[in-house]
XYZ file of C-alpha atoms in Angstrom:
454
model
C -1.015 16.828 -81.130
C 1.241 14.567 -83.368
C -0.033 12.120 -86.040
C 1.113 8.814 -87.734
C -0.050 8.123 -90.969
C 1.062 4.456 -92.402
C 1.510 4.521 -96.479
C 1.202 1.055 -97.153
C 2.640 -1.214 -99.888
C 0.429 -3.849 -99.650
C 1.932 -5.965 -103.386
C 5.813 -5.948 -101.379
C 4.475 -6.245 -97.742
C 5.776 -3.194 -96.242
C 4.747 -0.466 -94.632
C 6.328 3.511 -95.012
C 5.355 6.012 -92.746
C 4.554 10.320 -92.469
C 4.434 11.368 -88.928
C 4.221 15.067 -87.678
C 2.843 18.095 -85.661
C 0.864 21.001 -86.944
C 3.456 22.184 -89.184
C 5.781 19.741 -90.229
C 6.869 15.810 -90.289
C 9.358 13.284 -90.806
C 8.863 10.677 -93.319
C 10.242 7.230 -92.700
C 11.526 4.372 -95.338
C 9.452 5.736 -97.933
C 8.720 3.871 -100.807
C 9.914 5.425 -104.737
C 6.767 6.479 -105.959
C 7.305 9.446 -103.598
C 4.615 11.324 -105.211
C 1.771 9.237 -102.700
C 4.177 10.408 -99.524
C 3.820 14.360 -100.930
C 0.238 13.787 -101.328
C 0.217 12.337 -97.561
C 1.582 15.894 -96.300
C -0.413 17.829 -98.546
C -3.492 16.272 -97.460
C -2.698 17.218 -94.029
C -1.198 20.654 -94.924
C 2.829 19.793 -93.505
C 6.089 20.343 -94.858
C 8.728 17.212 -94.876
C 11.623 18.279 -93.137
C 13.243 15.267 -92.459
C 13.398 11.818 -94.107
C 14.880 8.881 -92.435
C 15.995 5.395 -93.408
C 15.633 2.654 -91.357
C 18.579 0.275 -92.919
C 19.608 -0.014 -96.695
C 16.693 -2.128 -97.936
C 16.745 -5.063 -99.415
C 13.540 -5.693 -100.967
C 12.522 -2.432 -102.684
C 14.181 0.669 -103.589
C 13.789 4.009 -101.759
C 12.478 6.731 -102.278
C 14.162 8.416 -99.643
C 16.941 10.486 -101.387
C 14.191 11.468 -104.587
C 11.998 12.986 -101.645
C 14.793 14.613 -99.808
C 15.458 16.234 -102.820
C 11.931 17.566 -104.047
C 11.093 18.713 -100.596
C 14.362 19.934 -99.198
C 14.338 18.121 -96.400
C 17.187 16.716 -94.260
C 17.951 12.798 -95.424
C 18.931 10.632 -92.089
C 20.887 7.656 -93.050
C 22.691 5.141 -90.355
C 26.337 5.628 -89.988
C 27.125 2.539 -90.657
C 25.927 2.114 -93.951
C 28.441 2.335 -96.476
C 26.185 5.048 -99.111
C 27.446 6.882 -102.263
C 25.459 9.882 -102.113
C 25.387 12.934 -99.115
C 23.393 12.377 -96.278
C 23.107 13.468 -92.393
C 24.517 10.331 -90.551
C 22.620 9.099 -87.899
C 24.035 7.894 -84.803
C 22.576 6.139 -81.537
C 20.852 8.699 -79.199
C 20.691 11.286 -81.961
C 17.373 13.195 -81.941
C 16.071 15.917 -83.934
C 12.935 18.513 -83.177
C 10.342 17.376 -85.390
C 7.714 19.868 -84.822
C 6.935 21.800 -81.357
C 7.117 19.240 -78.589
C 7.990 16.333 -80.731
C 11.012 14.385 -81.133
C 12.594 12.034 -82.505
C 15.519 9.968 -81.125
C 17.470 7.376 -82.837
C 18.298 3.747 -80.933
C 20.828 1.465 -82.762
C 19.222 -2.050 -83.135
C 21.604 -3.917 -85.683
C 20.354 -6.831 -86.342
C 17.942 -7.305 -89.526
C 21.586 -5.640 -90.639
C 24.625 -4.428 -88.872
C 23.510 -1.035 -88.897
C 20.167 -0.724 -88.179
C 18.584 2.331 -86.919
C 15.027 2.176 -85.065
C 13.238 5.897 -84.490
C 11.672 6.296 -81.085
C 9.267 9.112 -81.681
C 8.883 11.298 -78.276
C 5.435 13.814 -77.422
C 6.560 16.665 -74.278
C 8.981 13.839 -73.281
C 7.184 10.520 -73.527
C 7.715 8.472 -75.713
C 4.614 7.669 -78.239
C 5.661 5.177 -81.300
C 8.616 3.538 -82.229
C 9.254 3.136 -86.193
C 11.899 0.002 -85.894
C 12.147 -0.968 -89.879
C 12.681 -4.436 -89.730
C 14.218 -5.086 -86.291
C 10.905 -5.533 -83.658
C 8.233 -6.593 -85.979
C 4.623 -7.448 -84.920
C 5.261 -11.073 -83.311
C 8.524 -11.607 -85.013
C 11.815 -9.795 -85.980
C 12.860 -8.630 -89.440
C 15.610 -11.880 -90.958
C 19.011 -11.885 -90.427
C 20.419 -13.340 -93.237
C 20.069 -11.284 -95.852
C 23.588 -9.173 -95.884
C 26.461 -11.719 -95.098
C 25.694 -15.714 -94.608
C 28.911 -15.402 -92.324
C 26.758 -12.824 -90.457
C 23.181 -14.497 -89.902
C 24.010 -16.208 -86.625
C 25.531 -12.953 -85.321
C 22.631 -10.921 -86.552
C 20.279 -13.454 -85.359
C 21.737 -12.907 -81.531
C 22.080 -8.802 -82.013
C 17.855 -8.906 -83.098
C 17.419 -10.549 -79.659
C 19.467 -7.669 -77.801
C 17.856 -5.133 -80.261
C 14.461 -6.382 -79.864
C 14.820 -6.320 -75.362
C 16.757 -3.043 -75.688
C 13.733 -1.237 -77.068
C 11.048 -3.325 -74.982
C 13.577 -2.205 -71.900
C 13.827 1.689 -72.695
C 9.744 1.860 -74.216
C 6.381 2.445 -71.947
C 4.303 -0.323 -72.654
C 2.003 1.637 -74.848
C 4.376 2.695 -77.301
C 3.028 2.057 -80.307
C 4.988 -0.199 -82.972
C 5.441 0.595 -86.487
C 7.447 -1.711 -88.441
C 8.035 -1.617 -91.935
C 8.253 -5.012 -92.840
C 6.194 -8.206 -91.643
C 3.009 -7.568 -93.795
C 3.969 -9.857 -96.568
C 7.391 -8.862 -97.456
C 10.075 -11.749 -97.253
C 12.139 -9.792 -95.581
C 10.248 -10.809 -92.536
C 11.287 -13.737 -90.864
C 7.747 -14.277 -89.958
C 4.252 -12.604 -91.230
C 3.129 -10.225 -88.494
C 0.284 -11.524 -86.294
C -2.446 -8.771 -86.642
C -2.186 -5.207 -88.284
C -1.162 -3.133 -84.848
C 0.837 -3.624 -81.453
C 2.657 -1.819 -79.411
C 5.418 -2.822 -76.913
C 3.457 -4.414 -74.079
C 1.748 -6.440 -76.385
C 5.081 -7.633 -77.422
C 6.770 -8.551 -74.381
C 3.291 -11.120 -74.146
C 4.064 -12.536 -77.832
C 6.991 -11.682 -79.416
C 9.572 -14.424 -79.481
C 12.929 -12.045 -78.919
C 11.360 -11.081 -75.636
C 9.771 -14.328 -74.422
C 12.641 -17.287 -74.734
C 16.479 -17.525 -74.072
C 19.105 -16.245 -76.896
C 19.875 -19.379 -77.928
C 16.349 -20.980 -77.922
C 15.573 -17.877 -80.161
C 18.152 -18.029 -82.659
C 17.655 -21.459 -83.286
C 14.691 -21.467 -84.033
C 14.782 -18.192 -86.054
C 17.291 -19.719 -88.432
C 15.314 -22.882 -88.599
C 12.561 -20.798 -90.024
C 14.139 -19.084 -92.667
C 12.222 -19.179 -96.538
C 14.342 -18.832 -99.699
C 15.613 -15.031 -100.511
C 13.817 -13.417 -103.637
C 16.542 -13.651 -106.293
C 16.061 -9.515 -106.957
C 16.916 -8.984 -103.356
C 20.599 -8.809 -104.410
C 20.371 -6.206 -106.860
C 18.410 -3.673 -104.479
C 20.982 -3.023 -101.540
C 23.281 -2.127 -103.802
C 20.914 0.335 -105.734
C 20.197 1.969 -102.456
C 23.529 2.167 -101.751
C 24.245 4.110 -104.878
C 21.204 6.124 -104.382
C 18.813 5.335 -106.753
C 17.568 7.540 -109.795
C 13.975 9.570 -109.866
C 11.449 7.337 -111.386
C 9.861 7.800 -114.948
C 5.694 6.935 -114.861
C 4.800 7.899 -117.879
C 3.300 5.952 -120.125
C 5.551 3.329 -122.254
C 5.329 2.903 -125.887
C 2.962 1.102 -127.543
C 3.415 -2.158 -129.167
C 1.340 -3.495 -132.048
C 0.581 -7.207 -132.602
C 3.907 -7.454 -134.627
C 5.970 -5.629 -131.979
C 4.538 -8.066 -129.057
C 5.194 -11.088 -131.410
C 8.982 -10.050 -132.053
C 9.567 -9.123 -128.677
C 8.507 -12.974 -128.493
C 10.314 -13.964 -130.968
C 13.657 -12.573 -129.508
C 13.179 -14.170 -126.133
C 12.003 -11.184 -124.208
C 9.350 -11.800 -121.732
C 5.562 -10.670 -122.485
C 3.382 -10.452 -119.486
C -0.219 -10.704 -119.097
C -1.571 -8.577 -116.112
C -5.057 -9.705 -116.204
C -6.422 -12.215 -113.829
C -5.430 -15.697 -113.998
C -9.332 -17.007 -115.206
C -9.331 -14.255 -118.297
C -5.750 -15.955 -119.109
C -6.287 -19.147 -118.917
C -9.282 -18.634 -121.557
C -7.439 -16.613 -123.813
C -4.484 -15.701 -123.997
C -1.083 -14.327 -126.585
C 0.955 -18.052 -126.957
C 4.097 -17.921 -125.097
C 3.371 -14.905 -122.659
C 3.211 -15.192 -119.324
C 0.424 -14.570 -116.517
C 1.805 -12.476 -113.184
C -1.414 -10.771 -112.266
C -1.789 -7.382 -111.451
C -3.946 -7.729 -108.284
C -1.492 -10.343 -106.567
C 2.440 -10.538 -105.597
C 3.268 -8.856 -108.358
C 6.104 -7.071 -107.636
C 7.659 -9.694 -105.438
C 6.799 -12.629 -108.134
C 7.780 -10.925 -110.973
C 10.903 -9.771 -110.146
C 11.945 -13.019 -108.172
C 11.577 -14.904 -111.767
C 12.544 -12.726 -114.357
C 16.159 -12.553 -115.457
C 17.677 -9.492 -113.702
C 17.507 -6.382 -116.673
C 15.636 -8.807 -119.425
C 13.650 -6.370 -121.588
C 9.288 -6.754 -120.143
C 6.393 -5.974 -122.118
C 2.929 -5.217 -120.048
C -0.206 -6.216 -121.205
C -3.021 -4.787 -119.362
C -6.919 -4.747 -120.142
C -6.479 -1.148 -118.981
C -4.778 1.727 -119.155
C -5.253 1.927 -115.270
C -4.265 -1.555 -114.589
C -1.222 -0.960 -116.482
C -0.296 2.697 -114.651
C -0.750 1.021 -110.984
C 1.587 -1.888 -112.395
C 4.232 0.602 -113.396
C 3.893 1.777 -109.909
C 4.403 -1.755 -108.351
C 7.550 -2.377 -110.841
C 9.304 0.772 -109.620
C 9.524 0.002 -106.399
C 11.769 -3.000 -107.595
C 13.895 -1.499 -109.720
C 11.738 -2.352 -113.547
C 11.829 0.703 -114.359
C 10.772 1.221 -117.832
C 8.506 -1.697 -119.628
C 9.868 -2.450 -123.367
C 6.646 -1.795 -123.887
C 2.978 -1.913 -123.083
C -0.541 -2.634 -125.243
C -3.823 -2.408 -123.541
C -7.354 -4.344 -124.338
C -7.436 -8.091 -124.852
C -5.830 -11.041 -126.549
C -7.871 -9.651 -129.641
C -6.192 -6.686 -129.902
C -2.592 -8.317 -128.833
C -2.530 -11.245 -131.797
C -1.243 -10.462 -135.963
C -4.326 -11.175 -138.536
C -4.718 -15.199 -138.428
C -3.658 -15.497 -135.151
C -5.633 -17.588 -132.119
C -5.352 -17.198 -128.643
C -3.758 -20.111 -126.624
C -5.580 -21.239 -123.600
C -5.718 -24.134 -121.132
C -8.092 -25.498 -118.259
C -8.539 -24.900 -114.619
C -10.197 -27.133 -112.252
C -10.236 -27.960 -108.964
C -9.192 -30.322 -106.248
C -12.383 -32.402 -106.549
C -11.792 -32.639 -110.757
C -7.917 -33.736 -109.475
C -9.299 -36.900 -107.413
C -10.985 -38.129 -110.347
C -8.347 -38.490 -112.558
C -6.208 -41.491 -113.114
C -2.867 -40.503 -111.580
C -1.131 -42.907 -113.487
C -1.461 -40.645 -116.924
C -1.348 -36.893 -115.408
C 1.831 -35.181 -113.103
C 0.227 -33.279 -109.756
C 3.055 -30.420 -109.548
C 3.297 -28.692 -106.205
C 4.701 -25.369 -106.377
C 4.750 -23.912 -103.063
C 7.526 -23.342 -101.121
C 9.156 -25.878 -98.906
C 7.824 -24.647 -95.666
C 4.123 -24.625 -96.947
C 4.885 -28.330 -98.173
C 6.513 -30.361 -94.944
C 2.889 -29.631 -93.405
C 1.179 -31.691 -95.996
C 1.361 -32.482 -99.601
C -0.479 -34.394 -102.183
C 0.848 -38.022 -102.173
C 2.843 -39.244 -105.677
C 3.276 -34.539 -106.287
C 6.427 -33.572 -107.414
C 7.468 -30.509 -105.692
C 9.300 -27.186 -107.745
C 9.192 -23.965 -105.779
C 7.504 -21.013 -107.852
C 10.640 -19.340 -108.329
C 12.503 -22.056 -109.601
C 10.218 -23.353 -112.094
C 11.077 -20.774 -115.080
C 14.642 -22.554 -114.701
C 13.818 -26.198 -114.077
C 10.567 -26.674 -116.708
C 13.342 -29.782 -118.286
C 12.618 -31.278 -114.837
C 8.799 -31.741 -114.640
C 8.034 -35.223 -115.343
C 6.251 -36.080 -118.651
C 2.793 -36.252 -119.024
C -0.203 -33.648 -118.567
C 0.428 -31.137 -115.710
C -1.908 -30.581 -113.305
C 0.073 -27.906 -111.225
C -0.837 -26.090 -107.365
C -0.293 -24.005 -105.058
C -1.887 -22.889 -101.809
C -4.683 -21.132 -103.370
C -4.042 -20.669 -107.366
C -2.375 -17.470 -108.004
C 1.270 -18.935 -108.231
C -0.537 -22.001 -110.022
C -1.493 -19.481 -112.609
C 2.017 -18.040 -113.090
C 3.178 -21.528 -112.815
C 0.971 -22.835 -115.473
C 1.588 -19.506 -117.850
C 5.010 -20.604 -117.579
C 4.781 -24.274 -118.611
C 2.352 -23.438 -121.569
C 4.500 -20.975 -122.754
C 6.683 -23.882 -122.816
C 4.601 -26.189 -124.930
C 3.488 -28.509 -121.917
C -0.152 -29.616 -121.573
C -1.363 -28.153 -117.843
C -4.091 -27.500 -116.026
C -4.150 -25.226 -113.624
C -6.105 -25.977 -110.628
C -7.439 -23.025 -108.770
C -8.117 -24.226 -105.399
C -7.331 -23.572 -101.826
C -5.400 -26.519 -100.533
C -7.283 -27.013 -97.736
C -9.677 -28.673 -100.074
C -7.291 -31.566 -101.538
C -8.067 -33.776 -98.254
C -11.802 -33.631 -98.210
C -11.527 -34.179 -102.605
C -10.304 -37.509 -101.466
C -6.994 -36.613 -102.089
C -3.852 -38.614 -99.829
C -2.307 -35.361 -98.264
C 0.994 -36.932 -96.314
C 3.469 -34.715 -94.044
C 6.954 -35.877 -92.772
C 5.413 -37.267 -89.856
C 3.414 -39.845 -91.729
């Protein structure tokens, strides 16, 4: 009997992966923290003897080579990727014994990059899952821009072949596990439910249900804006990334966190956006612990600028660490735990500002407030607030000079970017409001919601 075990990164989208016998297992794209994948196997009393990589990733860092190292195991790489470090290179139609009657065999599907790798894992001969990283995703295919913008269109084409090559050589019931598609932008589409397998895609799946052409239009039609950390993490993985450090960081005082201030570091509240917005250290920012985090935080911050934590735990602060690793923040500055009390110098008060909702929006006069949208330009061209003025959540730390005047009411689809958003603008000594709403609600407020159409 084999297993599958998903290991799921649920603040970056993604999905890593422990599969096995009785004895021993293969771990795929797994994520740095490598200490939950060991866990994983001891739980279920296997050795890792084999660790394979999908593609070079672009939106965290692996843990791959780390775990390779601590358990001995062979690391599988794709021949075509251009790595710094030793590694078994894996070629199409390779295969390697697993555990007693299970196999698994290698398929090239370039396409999410040029050297792509999908693992087709194989019981006595029939094939059972398929772990296809971000190539054949559930109802969509991984994006094909992210290596090369001379390369999208021709990446874009090769996830088409990739996608039918697998639904061609699979049994309908093969289950499959991508890594990507829960979240992560390196999806080029959220999945549509939380399991499939290949018959369901042939039904669904866009790669396997339109013409080339029809299908690479509209896939590059699609495409959101690439987190601005994505660049930094290829090449990372390429270079194969050092073992992470969780301990805890040092502890800043009240003076500490108001010189790291001071020099223009950043200071970051992890508590949730309502405790900030009541109270708060003046000029920190809010990216909250239980959203994006990860993703968010490392999309806005200037690549290597020195972070502080603040956490109202020592636990919230640990399982932050965690998320920051797998991005490549390594070590906080610093880190203090408790509450704006324990945070501000003798003297000191706590900054705050309001939150409302869409109903408290409609009754203001529009002609003394600015209604900032902050979504991203997908969510907006189906419907906005009419008179908003429209700055993506990761360009606002850059383009504060270019909200309009006035008091900001600022939004996004359902208030957690609204809360980084409005962190952000207080920090810069605008009055805001942050309204915590789902957007669905602006229309029946009384609100003018307009699209492109009309």
């Amino acid at each position: 009997m084999f297993f599958v075990e998903a290991i799921e990164l649920e603040g970056l989208g993604n999905r890593s992966y422990l599969a096995g016998g009785r004895q021993a297992a293969v771990a795929v794209d797994p994520p740095r923290d490598v200490d939950r994948v060991l866990a994983a196997a001891a739980r279920r009393g296997v050795a890792i003897t084999h660790v394979v990589e999908t593609h070079i990733h672009n939106d965290y860092v692996t843990g791959g080579l780390e775990l390779a190292r601590i358990t001995g195991a062979a690391y599988h790489v794709p021949a075509g990727a251009h790595v710094s470090f030793a590694r078994t290179a894996v070629s199409d139609g390779d295969t390697v014994v697993i555990d007693a009657e299970l196999i698994l065999g290698a398929v090239a599907t370039p396409g999410h990059t040029p050297h792509h790798m999908s693992y087709v894992l194989s019981e006595a001969g029939r094939p059972v899952a398929a772990f296809t990283g971000g190539s054949l995703l559930i109802g969509t295919v991984g994006r094909p821009d992210l290596v090369e913008p001379r390369l999208t269109e021709q990446l874009a084409r090769a996830q088409h072949a990739s996608a039918r090559r697998l639904a061609d050589a699979l049994p309908d019931g093969t289950e499959v596990l991508p890594t990507h598609g829960f979240g992560s932008f390196c999806s080029s589409a959220q999945a549509d439910g939380e399991a499939t397998t290949i018959g369901r895609e042939k039904a669904v799946n866009p790669a396997l249900t339109v013409d080339v052409d029809t299908f690479v239009a509209e896939l590059l039609a699609g495409l959101e804006d690439v987190p601005a950390y994505y660049a930094h993490m290829s090449p990372v993985n390429a270079a194969g990334p050092a073992p992470v450090d969780l301990t805890a960081p040092a502890v800043a005082d009240p003076h500490e966190v108001a010189a790291r201030l001071a020099a223009g570091e950043w200071v970051v509240d992890l508590r949730n956006r309502v405790a900030f917005a009541e109270g708060h250290v003046a000029g920190s920012f809010n990216f909250e612990a239980d959203g994006k985090l990860a993703t968010y935080l490392a999309w806005l911050i200037p690549w290597g600028k020195p972070v502080t934590l603040l956490a109202e735990s020592a636990e919230q602060l640990a399982a932050a660490q965690r998320e920051l690793v797998r991005v490549g923040i390594d070590r906080p500055a610093a880190a203090a735990t408790g509450g704006p009390a324990d945070w501000l110098r003798a003297g000191e008060s706590a900054a705050s500002f309001p939150r409302a909702t869409f109903a408290e929006l409609a009754d203001q006069d529009r002609g003394r407030i600015v209604v900032l949208d902050v979504r991203r330009s997908s969510e907006r061209a189906e419907g906005w607030i009419e008179g908003s003025v429209h700055i993506p959540i990761h360009q606002i730390h850059r383009r504060i000079g270019d909200v309009p005047d006035g008091t900001v009411w600022v939004h996004c689809a359902g208030g957690m970017r609204a809360g980084i958003a409005a962190s952000l603008l207080d920090a810069a000594g605008r009055d805001v409001v942050a309204v915590d709403d789902a957007f669905d609600a602006a229309a029946a407020a009384g609100l003018t919601v307009v699209t492109e159409e009309g």
